[in-house]
CSV table of C-alpha atoms and ligand atoms in Angstrom, one decimal:
chain,number,residue,atom,x,y,z
A,164,MET,CA,15.3,11.0,-9.0
A,165,ASP,CA,13.0,14.0,-9.2
A,166,PHE,CA,9.3,13.0,-8.5
A,167,GLU,CA,8.0,16.6,-8.3
A,168,LYS,CA,6.0,16.6,-11.5
A,169,TYR,CA,3.9,13.5,-10.4
A,170,ALA,CA,3.5,14.9,-6.9
A,171,GLN,CA,2.2,18.2,-8.4
A,172,LEU,CA,-0.3,16.1,-10.6
A,173,ALA,CA,-1.3,14.0,-7.7
A,174,ALA,CA,-1.9,17.3,-5.6
A,175,THR,CA,-4.0,18.8,-8.5
A,176,HIS,CA,-6.3,15.7,-8.6
A,177,ALA,CA,-6.3,14.8,-4.9
A,178,ALA,CA,-9.6,16.3,-3.9
A,179,GLU,CA,-11.4,14.7,-6.9
A,180,VAL,CA,-9.6,11.4,-6.0
A,181,ASP,CA,-10.8,11.6,-2.6
A,182,ARG,CA,-14.4,11.7,-3.9
A,183,GLY,CA,-13.7,8.3,-5.5
A,184,THR,CA,-12.2,9.0,-8.8
A,185,PHE,CA,-9.2,6.7,-9.8
A,186,PRO,CA,-5.9,8.6,-10.1
A,187,THR,CA,-5.8,8.2,-13.9
A,188,ALA,CA,-4.0,11.5,-14.7
A,189,THR,CA,-1.1,10.8,-12.5
A,190,LEU,CA,-0.7,7.1,-13.4
A,191,LYS,CA,-0.7,8.2,-17.1
A,192,ALA,CA,2.0,10.6,-16.5
A,193,LEU,CA,4.0,8.0,-14.5
A,194,ALA,CA,3.4,5.4,-17.2
A,195,ASP,CA,4.3,7.8,-20.0
A,196,ASP,CA,7.7,8.5,-18.3
A,197,GLY,CA,8.3,4.9,-17.6
A,198,LEU,CA,7.9,5.2,-13.9
A,199,LEU,CA,5.4,2.3,-13.7
A,200,GLY,CA,8.5,0.4,-14.8
A,201,LEU,CA,10.7,2.1,-12.1
A,202,VAL,CA,11.6,-1.4,-10.5
A,203,SER,CA,11.5,-3.3,-13.8
A,204,SER,CA,14.9,-4.6,-14.8
A,205,LYS,CA,16.7,-2.7,-17.7
A,206,GLU,CA,16.8,-6.0,-19.7
A,207,VAL,CA,13.0,-5.7,-20.2
A,208,GLY,CA,13.1,-1.9,-20.8
A,209,GLY,CA,12.6,-0.7,-17.2
A,210,LYS,CA,14.4,1.7,-15.1
A,211,GLY,CA,16.3,-1.0,-13.2
A,212,ALA,CA,15.6,0.9,-9.8
A,213,GLY,CA,15.1,-0.9,-6.5
A,214,LEU,CA,12.9,-0.7,-3.4
A,215,ALA,CA,14.7,2.5,-2.1
A,216,GLU,CA,13.7,4.4,-5.2
A,217,ALA,CA,10.1,3.0,-5.1
A,218,ALA,CA,9.8,4.1,-1.5
A,219,ALA,CA,11.0,7.5,-2.3
A,220,LEU,CA,8.3,7.8,-5.0
A,221,VAL,CA,5.4,6.6,-2.9
A,222,GLU,CA,6.5,8.7,0.1
A,223,ARG,CA,6.5,11.9,-2.2
A,224,LEU,CA,3.1,11.0,-3.7
A,225,ALA,CA,1.6,10.3,-0.3
A,226,ARG,CA,2.4,13.8,0.8
A,227,GLU,CA,-0.1,14.9,-1.9
A,228,CYS,CA,-2.5,11.9,-2.3
A,229,GLY,CA,-2.6,8.8,-0.2
A,230,SER,CA,-4.9,6.9,-2.7
A,231,THR,CA,-2.4,7.6,-5.6
A,232,ALA,CA,0.6,6.4,-3.5
A,233,MET,CA,-1.2,3.1,-2.5
A,234,VAL,CA,-2.2,2.3,-6.1
A,235,VAL,CA,1.5,2.6,-7.0
A,236,CYS,CA,2.5,0.8,-3.9
A,237,MET,CA,0.5,-2.2,-4.8
A,238,HIS,CA,1.7,-2.1,-8.6
A,239,PHE,CA,5.3,-2.2,-7.3
A,240,CYS,CA,4.7,-5.1,-4.9
A,241,ALA,CA,3.0,-7.0,-7.8
A,242,THR,CA,5.8,-6.1,-10.0
A,243,ALA,CA,8.4,-7.5,-7.7
A,244,VAL,CA,6.7,-10.9,-7.9
A,245,ILE,CA,6.2,-10.7,-11.7
A,246,GLU,CA,9.7,-9.6,-12.3
A,247,ALA,CA,11.0,-12.7,-10.4
A,248,HIS,CA,8.4,-15.2,-11.7
A,249,GLY,CA,6.3,-13.8,-14.4
A,250,PRO,CA,6.3,-13.9,-18.3
A,251,LEU,CA,8.5,-11.8,-20.4
A,252,ASP,CA,5.7,-10.2,-22.3
A,253,VAL,CA,4.0,-8.9,-19.1
A,254,ARG,CA,7.4,-7.7,-17.7
A,255,LYS,CA,8.0,-5.7,-20.9
A,256,ALA,CA,4.4,-4.3,-20.7
A,257,ILE,CA,5.0,-3.1,-17.1
A,258,ALA,CA,8.3,-1.6,-18.2
A,259,ALA,CA,6.8,0.2,-21.1
A,260,GLY,CA,4.0,1.6,-18.8
A,261,LYS,CA,1.3,-0.3,-20.5
A,262,HIS,CA,0.3,-2.6,-17.7
A,263,LEU,CA,-0.8,-2.0,-14.1
A,264,SER,CA,-0.9,-4.7,-11.6
A,265,THR,CA,-1.9,-5.3,-8.1
A,266,LEU,CA,-2.2,-7.9,-5.4
A,267,ALA,CA,-5.3,-10.1,-4.9
A,268,PHE,CA,-4.5,-12.0,-1.6
A,269,SER,CA,-7.1,-11.1,1.2
A,270,GLU,CA,-9.9,-13.3,1.3
A,271,VAL,CA,-13.4,-13.2,2.7
A,272,GLY,CA,-12.6,-16.4,4.7
A,273,SER,CA,-9.2,-15.9,6.0
A,274,ARG,CA,-9.6,-12.1,6.2
A,275,SER,CA,-6.4,-10.2,7.1
A,276,GLN,CA,-4.5,-13.5,7.4
A,277,PHE,CA,-3.7,-13.3,3.7
A,278,TRP,CA,-1.1,-16.1,3.9
A,279,VAL,CA,-3.8,-18.7,4.1
A,280,SER,CA,-5.7,-19.1,0.8
A,281,LEU,CA,-9.2,-20.9,0.9
A,282,GLY,CA,-9.9,-20.2,-2.8
A,283,THR,CA,-9.0,-23.2,-5.0
A,284,ALA,CA,-7.1,-24.0,-8.2
A,285,GLN,CA,-8.3,-27.1,-10.1
A,286,ALA,CA,-6.4,-28.5,-12.9
A,287,GLN,CA,-8.2,-29.0,-16.2
A,288,GLY,CA,-5.9,-30.3,-19.0
A,289,ASN,CA,-3.4,-27.3,-19.8
A,290,ASP,CA,-5.6,-24.9,-17.8
A,291,VAL,CA,-6.5,-24.2,-14.2
A,292,LEU,CA,-10.0,-23.2,-12.8
A,293,LEU,CA,-9.7,-20.7,-10.1
A,294,SER,CA,-12.4,-20.2,-7.7
A,295,GLY,CA,-12.5,-17.9,-4.5
A,296,LYS,CA,-13.7,-14.7,-2.9
A,297,LYS,CA,-11.2,-11.9,-2.6
A,298,SER,CA,-12.3,-9.3,0.2
A,299,TRP,CA,-10.2,-6.4,-1.2
A,300,ILE,CA,-8.2,-5.6,-4.4
A,301,THR,CA,-6.7,-2.2,-4.8
A,302,SER,CA,-7.1,-1.0,-8.5
A,303,ALA,CA,-9.7,-3.7,-8.9
A,304,ARG,CA,-11.5,-2.3,-11.9
A,305,HIS,CA,-8.3,-0.6,-13.4
A,306,ALA,CA,-5.5,-3.1,-13.1
A,307,ASP,CA,-4.6,-5.1,-16.1
A,308,SER,CA,-3.7,-8.2,-13.9
A,309,TYR,CA,-4.0,-9.4,-10.4
A,310,VAL,CA,-1.3,-11.4,-8.7
A,311,TRP,CA,-3.9,-13.9,-7.3
A,312,SER,CA,-3.4,-16.4,-4.5
A,313,SER,CA,-5.1,-19.9,-4.2
A,314,LYS,CA,-4.7,-23.2,-2.6
A,315,PRO,CA,-2.2,-25.2,-4.5
A,316,VAL,CA,-3.4,-27.5,-7.3
A,317,ALA,CA,-2.0,-30.5,-5.4
A,318,GLY,CA,-0.4,-30.9,-1.9
A,319,SER,CA,-1.0,-29.3,1.4
A,320,GLU,CA,1.1,-26.0,1.1
A,321,LEU,CA,-0.6,-22.8,2.0
A,322,SER,CA,-0.9,-21.3,-1.4
A,323,THR,CA,0.1,-20.9,-5.0
A,324,LEU,CA,0.2,-17.5,-6.9
A,325,TRP,CA,-1.1,-16.9,-10.3
A,326,LEU,CA,-0.9,-13.8,-12.8
A,327,VAL,CA,-4.6,-13.4,-13.6
A,328,PRO,CA,-5.7,-11.0,-16.4
A,329,ARG,CA,-8.5,-8.7,-14.9
A,330,VAL,CA,-10.6,-9.5,-17.9
A,331,THR,CA,-11.0,-13.2,-17.4
A,332,PRO,CA,-14.3,-14.9,-17.9
A,333,GLY,CA,-15.4,-16.0,-14.3
A,334,ILE,CA,-13.7,-13.1,-12.5
A,335,ARG,CA,-16.2,-10.5,-11.3
A,336,VAL,CA,-15.4,-7.5,-9.4
A,337,ALA,CA,-18.1,-6.2,-7.0
A,338,ASP,CA,-20.7,-3.9,-8.7
A,339,ALA,CA,-20.7,-1.2,-6.0
A,340,PRO,CA,-17.7,1.2,-6.3
A,341,PHE,CA,-15.4,1.6,-3.4
A,342,ASP,CA,-16.9,3.9,-0.8
A,343,GLY,CA,-14.5,3.6,2.3
A,344,LEU,CA,-13.4,5.9,5.0
A,345,GLY,CA,-10.0,6.7,3.5
A,346,LEU,CA,-7.9,6.0,0.3
A,347,ARG,CA,-11.1,6.6,-1.3
A,348,GLY,CA,-9.6,6.7,-4.8
A,349,ASN,CA,-7.7,3.5,-4.8
A,350,ASP,CA,-10.7,1.4,-6.2
A,351,SER,CA,-10.3,-1.3,-3.5
A,352,SER,CA,-13.1,-3.8,-4.1
A,353,PRO,CA,-14.0,-7.3,-3.4
A,354,ALA,CA,-14.0,-9.8,-6.4
A,355,SER,CA,-14.9,-13.3,-6.9
A,356,ALA,CA,-13.6,-16.1,-9.2
A,357,GLU,CA,-16.0,-18.8,-10.3
A,358,ALA,CA,-14.2,-21.5,-12.2
A,359,ALA,CA,-12.2,-18.8,-13.9
A,360,LYS,CA,-10.1,-20.5,-16.5
A,361,VAL,CA,-6.6,-19.4,-16.9
A,362,PRO,CA,-3.7,-21.3,-18.6
A,363,ALA,CA,-1.6,-23.3,-16.1
A,364,SER,CA,1.4,-21.4,-17.5
A,365,VAL,CA,0.3,-18.1,-15.7
A,366,ARG,CA,1.5,-19.6,-12.4
A,367,LEU,CA,4.0,-17.5,-10.5
A,368,GLY,CA,6.5,-19.7,-9.0
A,369,ASP,CA,6.0,-23.5,-8.3
A,370,ASP,CA,2.8,-25.0,-7.2
A,371,GLY,CA,2.7,-24.5,-3.4
A,372,ALA,CA,5.4,-21.8,-3.5
A,373,GLY,CA,2.9,-18.9,-2.8
A,374,PHE,CA,3.7,-18.6,0.9
A,375,GLY,CA,7.4,-18.4,0.4
A,376,ILE,CA,7.0,-15.7,-2.3
A,377,MET,CA,4.6,-13.7,0.0
A,378,MET,CA,7.0,-13.8,2.9
A,379,GLY,CA,10.2,-13.5,1.0
A,380,THR,CA,9.3,-11.0,-1.7
A,381,VAL,CA,5.8,-9.4,-1.2
A,382,LEU,CA,5.9,-8.8,2.7
A,383,PRO,CA,9.3,-6.9,2.6
A,384,TRP,CA,8.1,-4.8,-0.4
A,385,PHE,CA,4.8,-4.1,1.0
A,386,ASN,CA,6.0,-3.3,4.6
A,387,VAL,CA,8.6,-0.9,3.4
A,388,LEU,CA,6.3,0.8,0.7
A,389,SER,CA,3.4,1.1,3.2
A,390,ALA,CA,5.8,2.5,5.8
A,391,ASN,CA,6.9,5.1,3.3
A,392,VAL,CA,3.3,5.9,2.4
A,393,SER,CA,2.6,6.6,6.1
A,394,ALA,CA,5.8,8.8,6.3
A,395,GLY,CA,4.5,10.8,3.4
A,396,LEU,CA,1.1,11.2,5.0
A,397,MET,CA,2.7,12.2,8.3
A,398,GLU,CA,5.0,14.8,6.7
A,399,ALA,CA,1.9,16.4,4.9
A,400,ALA,CA,0.1,16.4,8.2
A,401,VAL,CA,2.9,18.3,10.0
A,402,THR,CA,3.3,20.8,7.2
A,403,ARG,CA,-0.3,21.5,6.9
A,404,THR,CA,-0.8,21.7,10.7
A,405,ALA,CA,2.1,24.1,11.2
A,406,ALA,CA,0.8,26.3,8.2
A,407,HIS,CA,-2.7,26.4,9.8
A,408,ALA,CA,-1.5,27.2,13.3
A,409,GLY,CA,0.9,29.9,12.2
A,410,GLY,CA,-1.4,31.6,9.8
A,411,THR,CA,-4.6,31.5,11.9
A,412,GLN,CA,-5.2,34.4,14.2
A,413,PHE,CA,-7.2,34.9,17.4
A,414,GLN,CA,-8.0,38.6,16.2
A,415,HIS,CA,-9.2,39.8,19.6
A,416,ALA,CA,-5.8,38.8,21.1
A,417,GLY,CA,-3.6,39.7,18.2
A,418,SER,CA,-2.1,36.1,18.3
A,419,ALA,CA,-1.9,33.0,16.3
A,420,ILE,CA,-2.7,29.5,17.3
A,421,ALA,CA,0.9,28.7,17.1
A,422,ASP,CA,1.6,31.3,19.8
A,423,LEU,CA,0.1,28.6,22.2
A,424,PRO,CA,2.9,26.7,23.9
A,425,THR,CA,0.4,23.7,24.1
A,426,VAL,CA,0.0,23.8,20.4
A,427,ARG,CA,3.8,24.1,19.7
A,428,ALA,CA,4.4,21.1,21.9
A,429,TYR,CA,1.8,19.0,19.9
A,430,ILE,CA,3.5,20.1,16.7
A,431,ALA,CA,6.9,19.2,18.1
A,432,ARG,CA,5.6,15.7,19.0
A,433,MET,CA,4.1,15.4,15.4
A,434,ARG,CA,7.6,16.3,14.0
A,435,ILE,CA,9.5,13.9,16.2
A,436,LYS,CA,7.3,11.0,15.4
A,437,THR,CA,7.6,11.8,11.7
A,438,ASP,CA,11.2,12.0,11.9
A,439,GLN,CA,11.6,8.8,14.0
A,440,THR,CA,9.4,7.0,11.2
A,441,LYS,CA,11.7,8.3,8.5
A,442,ALA,CA,14.8,7.2,10.4
A,443,LEU,CA,13.5,3.7,10.9
A,444,ASN,CA,12.4,3.5,7.2
A,445,GLY,CA,15.9,4.6,6.2
A,446,ASP,CA,17.6,2.0,8.5
A,447,THR,CA,15.2,-0.7,7.2
A,448,LEU,CA,16.4,-0.1,3.7
A,449,ALA,CA,20.0,0.0,4.9
A,450,ALA,CA,19.5,-3.3,6.8
A,451,MET,CA,18.1,-4.8,3.6
A,452,GLY,CA,20.9,-3.4,1.4
A,453,ALA,CA,23.6,-4.6,3.7
A,454,LYS,CA,21.8,-7.9,4.3
A,455,ARG,CA,22.2,-7.1,8.1
A,456,GLU,CA,21.2,-9.7,10.7
A,457,ASP,CA,18.4,-7.5,11.9
A,458,THR,CA,16.8,-7.1,8.4
A,459,MET,CA,13.7,-9.3,9.1
A,460,LEU,CA,13.1,-7.4,12.4
A,461,ARG,CA,13.4,-4.0,10.8
A,462,VAL,CA,11.1,-5.1,7.9
A,463,LEU,CA,8.4,-6.2,10.5
A,464,GLU,CA,8.9,-3.1,12.6
A,465,SER,CA,8.9,-0.5,9.7
A,466,LYS,CA,5.2,-0.9,8.8
A,467,ALA,CA,4.0,-1.4,12.5
A,468,ALA,CA,5.9,1.6,13.7
A,469,ALA,CA,4.9,3.8,10.8
A,470,GLY,CA,1.3,2.8,10.8
A,471,GLU,CA,1.0,3.5,14.5
A,472,ALA,CA,2.9,6.7,14.5
A,473,ALA,CA,0.8,8.0,11.5
A,474,GLY,CA,-2.3,7.5,13.5
A,475,GLU,CA,-0.9,9.5,16.3
A,476,VAL,CA,0.2,12.2,14.1
A,477,VAL,CA,-2.9,12.7,12.3
A,478,ASP,CA,-5.0,12.6,15.7
A,479,LEU,CA,-2.7,15.4,16.8
A,480,ALA,CA,-3.2,17.3,13.4
A,481,MET,CA,-6.9,17.1,14.0
A,482,ARG,CA,-6.7,18.3,17.5
A,483,VAL,CA,-4.4,21.2,16.8
A,484,CYS,CA,-6.4,22.4,13.7
A,485,GLY,CA,-9.6,22.5,15.8
A,486,GLY,CA,-13.0,22.6,14.3
A,487,ALA,CA,-11.6,24.0,11.1
A,488,ALA,CA,-9.9,20.5,10.6
A,489,PHE,CA,-13.4,18.9,10.3
A,490,ARG,CA,-13.8,20.9,7.0
A,491,LYS,CA,-11.8,20.2,3.9
A,492,GLU,CA,-9.9,23.4,3.4
A,493,VAL,CA,-7.2,22.8,6.1
A,494,GLY,CA,-6.5,19.6,4.2
A,495,VAL,CA,-5.8,17.5,7.3
A,496,GLU,CA,-9.1,15.4,7.4
A,497,ARG,CA,-8.3,13.6,4.2
A,498,ILE,CA,-4.8,12.6,5.6
A,499,PHE,CA,-6.5,11.7,9.0
A,500,ARG,CA,-8.7,9.3,7.1
A,501,ASP,CA,-6.2,7.9,4.7
A,502,ALA,CA,-3.6,7.3,7.4
A,503,ARG,CA,-6.0,4.9,9.2
A,504,ALA,CA,-5.7,2.2,6.5
A,505,ALA,CA,-2.1,1.3,7.4
A,506,LEU,CA,-3.3,-0.1,10.7
A,507,VAL,CA,-5.6,-2.7,9.2
A,508,MET,CA,-3.9,-3.5,5.9
A,509,GLY,CA,-2.3,-7.0,6.0
A,510,PRO,CA,0.0,-7.6,7.7
A,511,THR,CA,-2.0,-5.6,10.2
A,512,THR,CA,-0.3,-3.7,13.1
A,513,ASP,CA,-1.5,-6.2,15.6
A,514,VAL,CA,-0.2,-9.1,13.5
A,515,LEU,CA,3.1,-7.5,13.1
A,516,TYR,CA,3.3,-6.9,16.9
A,517,ASP,CA,2.8,-10.7,17.3
A,518,PHE,CA,5.4,-11.6,14.8
A,519,ILE,CA,7.8,-9.1,16.3
A,520,GLY,CA,7.2,-10.5,19.8
A,521,LYS,CA,7.7,-14.0,18.4
A,522,ALA,CA,11.0,-12.9,16.6
A,523,VAL,CA,12.3,-11.1,19.8
A,524,CYS,CA,11.4,-14.2,22.0
A,525,GLY,CA,13.1,-16.5,19.5
A,526,GLN,CA,10.0,-18.3,18.5
A,527,PRO,CA,9.1,-19.1,15.0
A,528,LEU,CA,6.6,-16.7,13.2
A,529,PHE,CA,4.4,-19.5,12.0
B,831,FAD,C1,-7.8,0.5,1.6
B,831,FAD,C2,-7.5,-0.9,1.6
B,831,FAD,C3,-6.9,-1.5,0.4
B,831,FAD,C4,-6.5,-2.8,0.4
B,831,FAD,N1,-6.0,-3.4,-0.7
B,831,FAD,C5,-5.8,-4.6,-0.7
B,831,FAD,C6,-5.1,-5.3,-1.9
B,831,FAD,O1,-4.9,-4.6,-2.9
B,831,FAD,N2,-4.9,-6.6,-1.9
B,831,FAD,C7,-5.2,-7.4,-0.8
B,831,FAD,O2,-4.9,-8.6,-0.9
B,831,FAD,N3,-5.8,-6.8,0.3
B,831,FAD,C8,-6.1,-5.6,0.3
B,831,FAD,N4,-6.6,-5.0,1.5
B,831,FAD,C9,-7.0,-5.8,2.6
B,831,FAD,C10,-6.1,-5.9,3.7
B,831,FAD,O3,-4.7,-6.3,3.4
B,831,FAD,C11,-6.6,-6.7,4.9
B,831,FAD,O4,-6.8,-8.0,4.4
B,831,FAD,C12,-7.9,-6.2,5.4
B,831,FAD,O5,-7.9,-4.7,5.7
B,831,FAD,C13,-8.2,-6.8,6.7
B,831,FAD,O6,-9.6,-6.4,7.1
B,831,FAD,P1,-10.6,-7.5,7.9
B,831,FAD,O7,-11.9,-6.7,8.2
B,831,FAD,O8,-10.6,-8.7,7.0
B,831,FAD,O9,-9.6,-7.7,9.2
B,831,FAD,P2,-9.8,-8.9,10.2
B,831,FAD,O10,-8.9,-10.0,9.8
B,831,FAD,O11,-11.2,-9.2,10.4
B,831,FAD,O12,-9.1,-8.3,11.6
B,831,FAD,C14,-9.9,-7.9,12.7
B,831,FAD,C15,-8.8,-7.5,13.7
B,831,FAD,O13,-8.3,-8.7,14.1
B,831,FAD,C16,-6.8,-8.5,14.1
B,831,FAD,N5,-6.1,-9.8,13.9
B,831,FAD,C17,-6.3,-10.6,12.9
B,831,FAD,N6,-5.4,-11.6,13.0
B,831,FAD,C18,-4.7,-11.4,14.1
B,831,FAD,C19,-3.5,-12.0,14.6
B,831,FAD,N7,-3.1,-13.3,14.0
B,831,FAD,N8,-3.0,-11.5,15.6
B,831,FAD,C20,-3.4,-10.4,16.2
B,831,FAD,N9,-4.4,-9.7,15.7
B,831,FAD,C21,-5.1,-10.1,14.6
B,831,FAD,C22,-6.6,-7.4,13.2
B,831,FAD,O14,-5.3,-6.8,13.4
B,831,FAD,C23,-7.8,-6.5,13.3
B,831,FAD,O15,-7.4,-5.6,14.3
B,831,FAD,C24,-6.9,-3.6,1.6
B,831,FAD,C25,-7.5,-3.0,2.6
B,831,FAD,C26,-7.7,-1.8,2.8
B,831,FAD,C27,-8.5,-1.2,3.9
């Protein structure tokens, strides 16, 4: 599939989005062309594509605008859950480009350990009252729905998932707009629920099944897409760094920055790390497609490796591009800021290291 049109739109709006504007123009183009329904099944009017195509789209977008790529990443993660457990009308709306969704897992109390829900769901006749404090929701003011986690209504399981319309009385997004270090246009805000009433029928999966859906569906989708967002950011960092180094002269010496062997070595390291990341991302998708024995390990590794490598590549980009990199015209400082998010978005890199270590040592993850 050719995603150039959307990449160019994302590039056109990237600076404005970095100032905190939601990437509406690019999302509208994706919606109009049916690409917000890229992973929706054909039976509901979607494109019927899978994780590999979604990964290719977010990687291409990330080369131009990390915020736009992350909004689309979260929408696809939510869509994967809605496709498996959600109602037909919402599935059709997503496929038709009329519905944007996102994940509302992280909570003020359990922080990055998103698989533990402290918010509650209390039965009231045919309805449920949701209460809780979410610490971050991408697209918080723009999504039509949130895939929302809470404690189960009954039982001691870790969580239950609900498809909550954003415009639900009792749901309140924080007043202050998102003003973060990076991904500044992705509208990541806290939100609270105070006895927010939703029909019990908006439950996604069984009561208490949230943890299984998070680990079985959301984690693979999020890890792979996040790893591809990181790969896109790295590719952009390499391209822009090479262009700056090759095109910037020491006039007194008649040489370019790229004539310095140290600089060329840094750029080589950036290229190698980027290609290693892409290779691991590709192998993760291959493992998933073939249901290989090492699939779970690859899924865990992909986000940890990509997030870490992206941090290293953007550090090198800032170093090679020198003082000029501190200003916006070289175009690497936005990538430097955007790339930091992967390290702390759940499952965080350090949580993934713990999971991978446990998997390698033959210990249960939880
Ligand atoms: C731009 C952005 C967008 C986001 N969008 C969403 C969204 O749409 N939906 C959503 O649900 N969440 C979202 N998040 C939240 C994200 O997934 C994490 O929950 C959040 O970044 C964690 O921040 P914290 O301050 O709570 O981390 P903390 O939990 O306080 O972590 C602090 C440190 O402790 C480490 N740590 C924590 N637990 C362990 C452990 N078990 N082992 C080892 N180390 C550990 C962490 O790795 C980190 O280094 C977003 C975050 C960002 C930055």
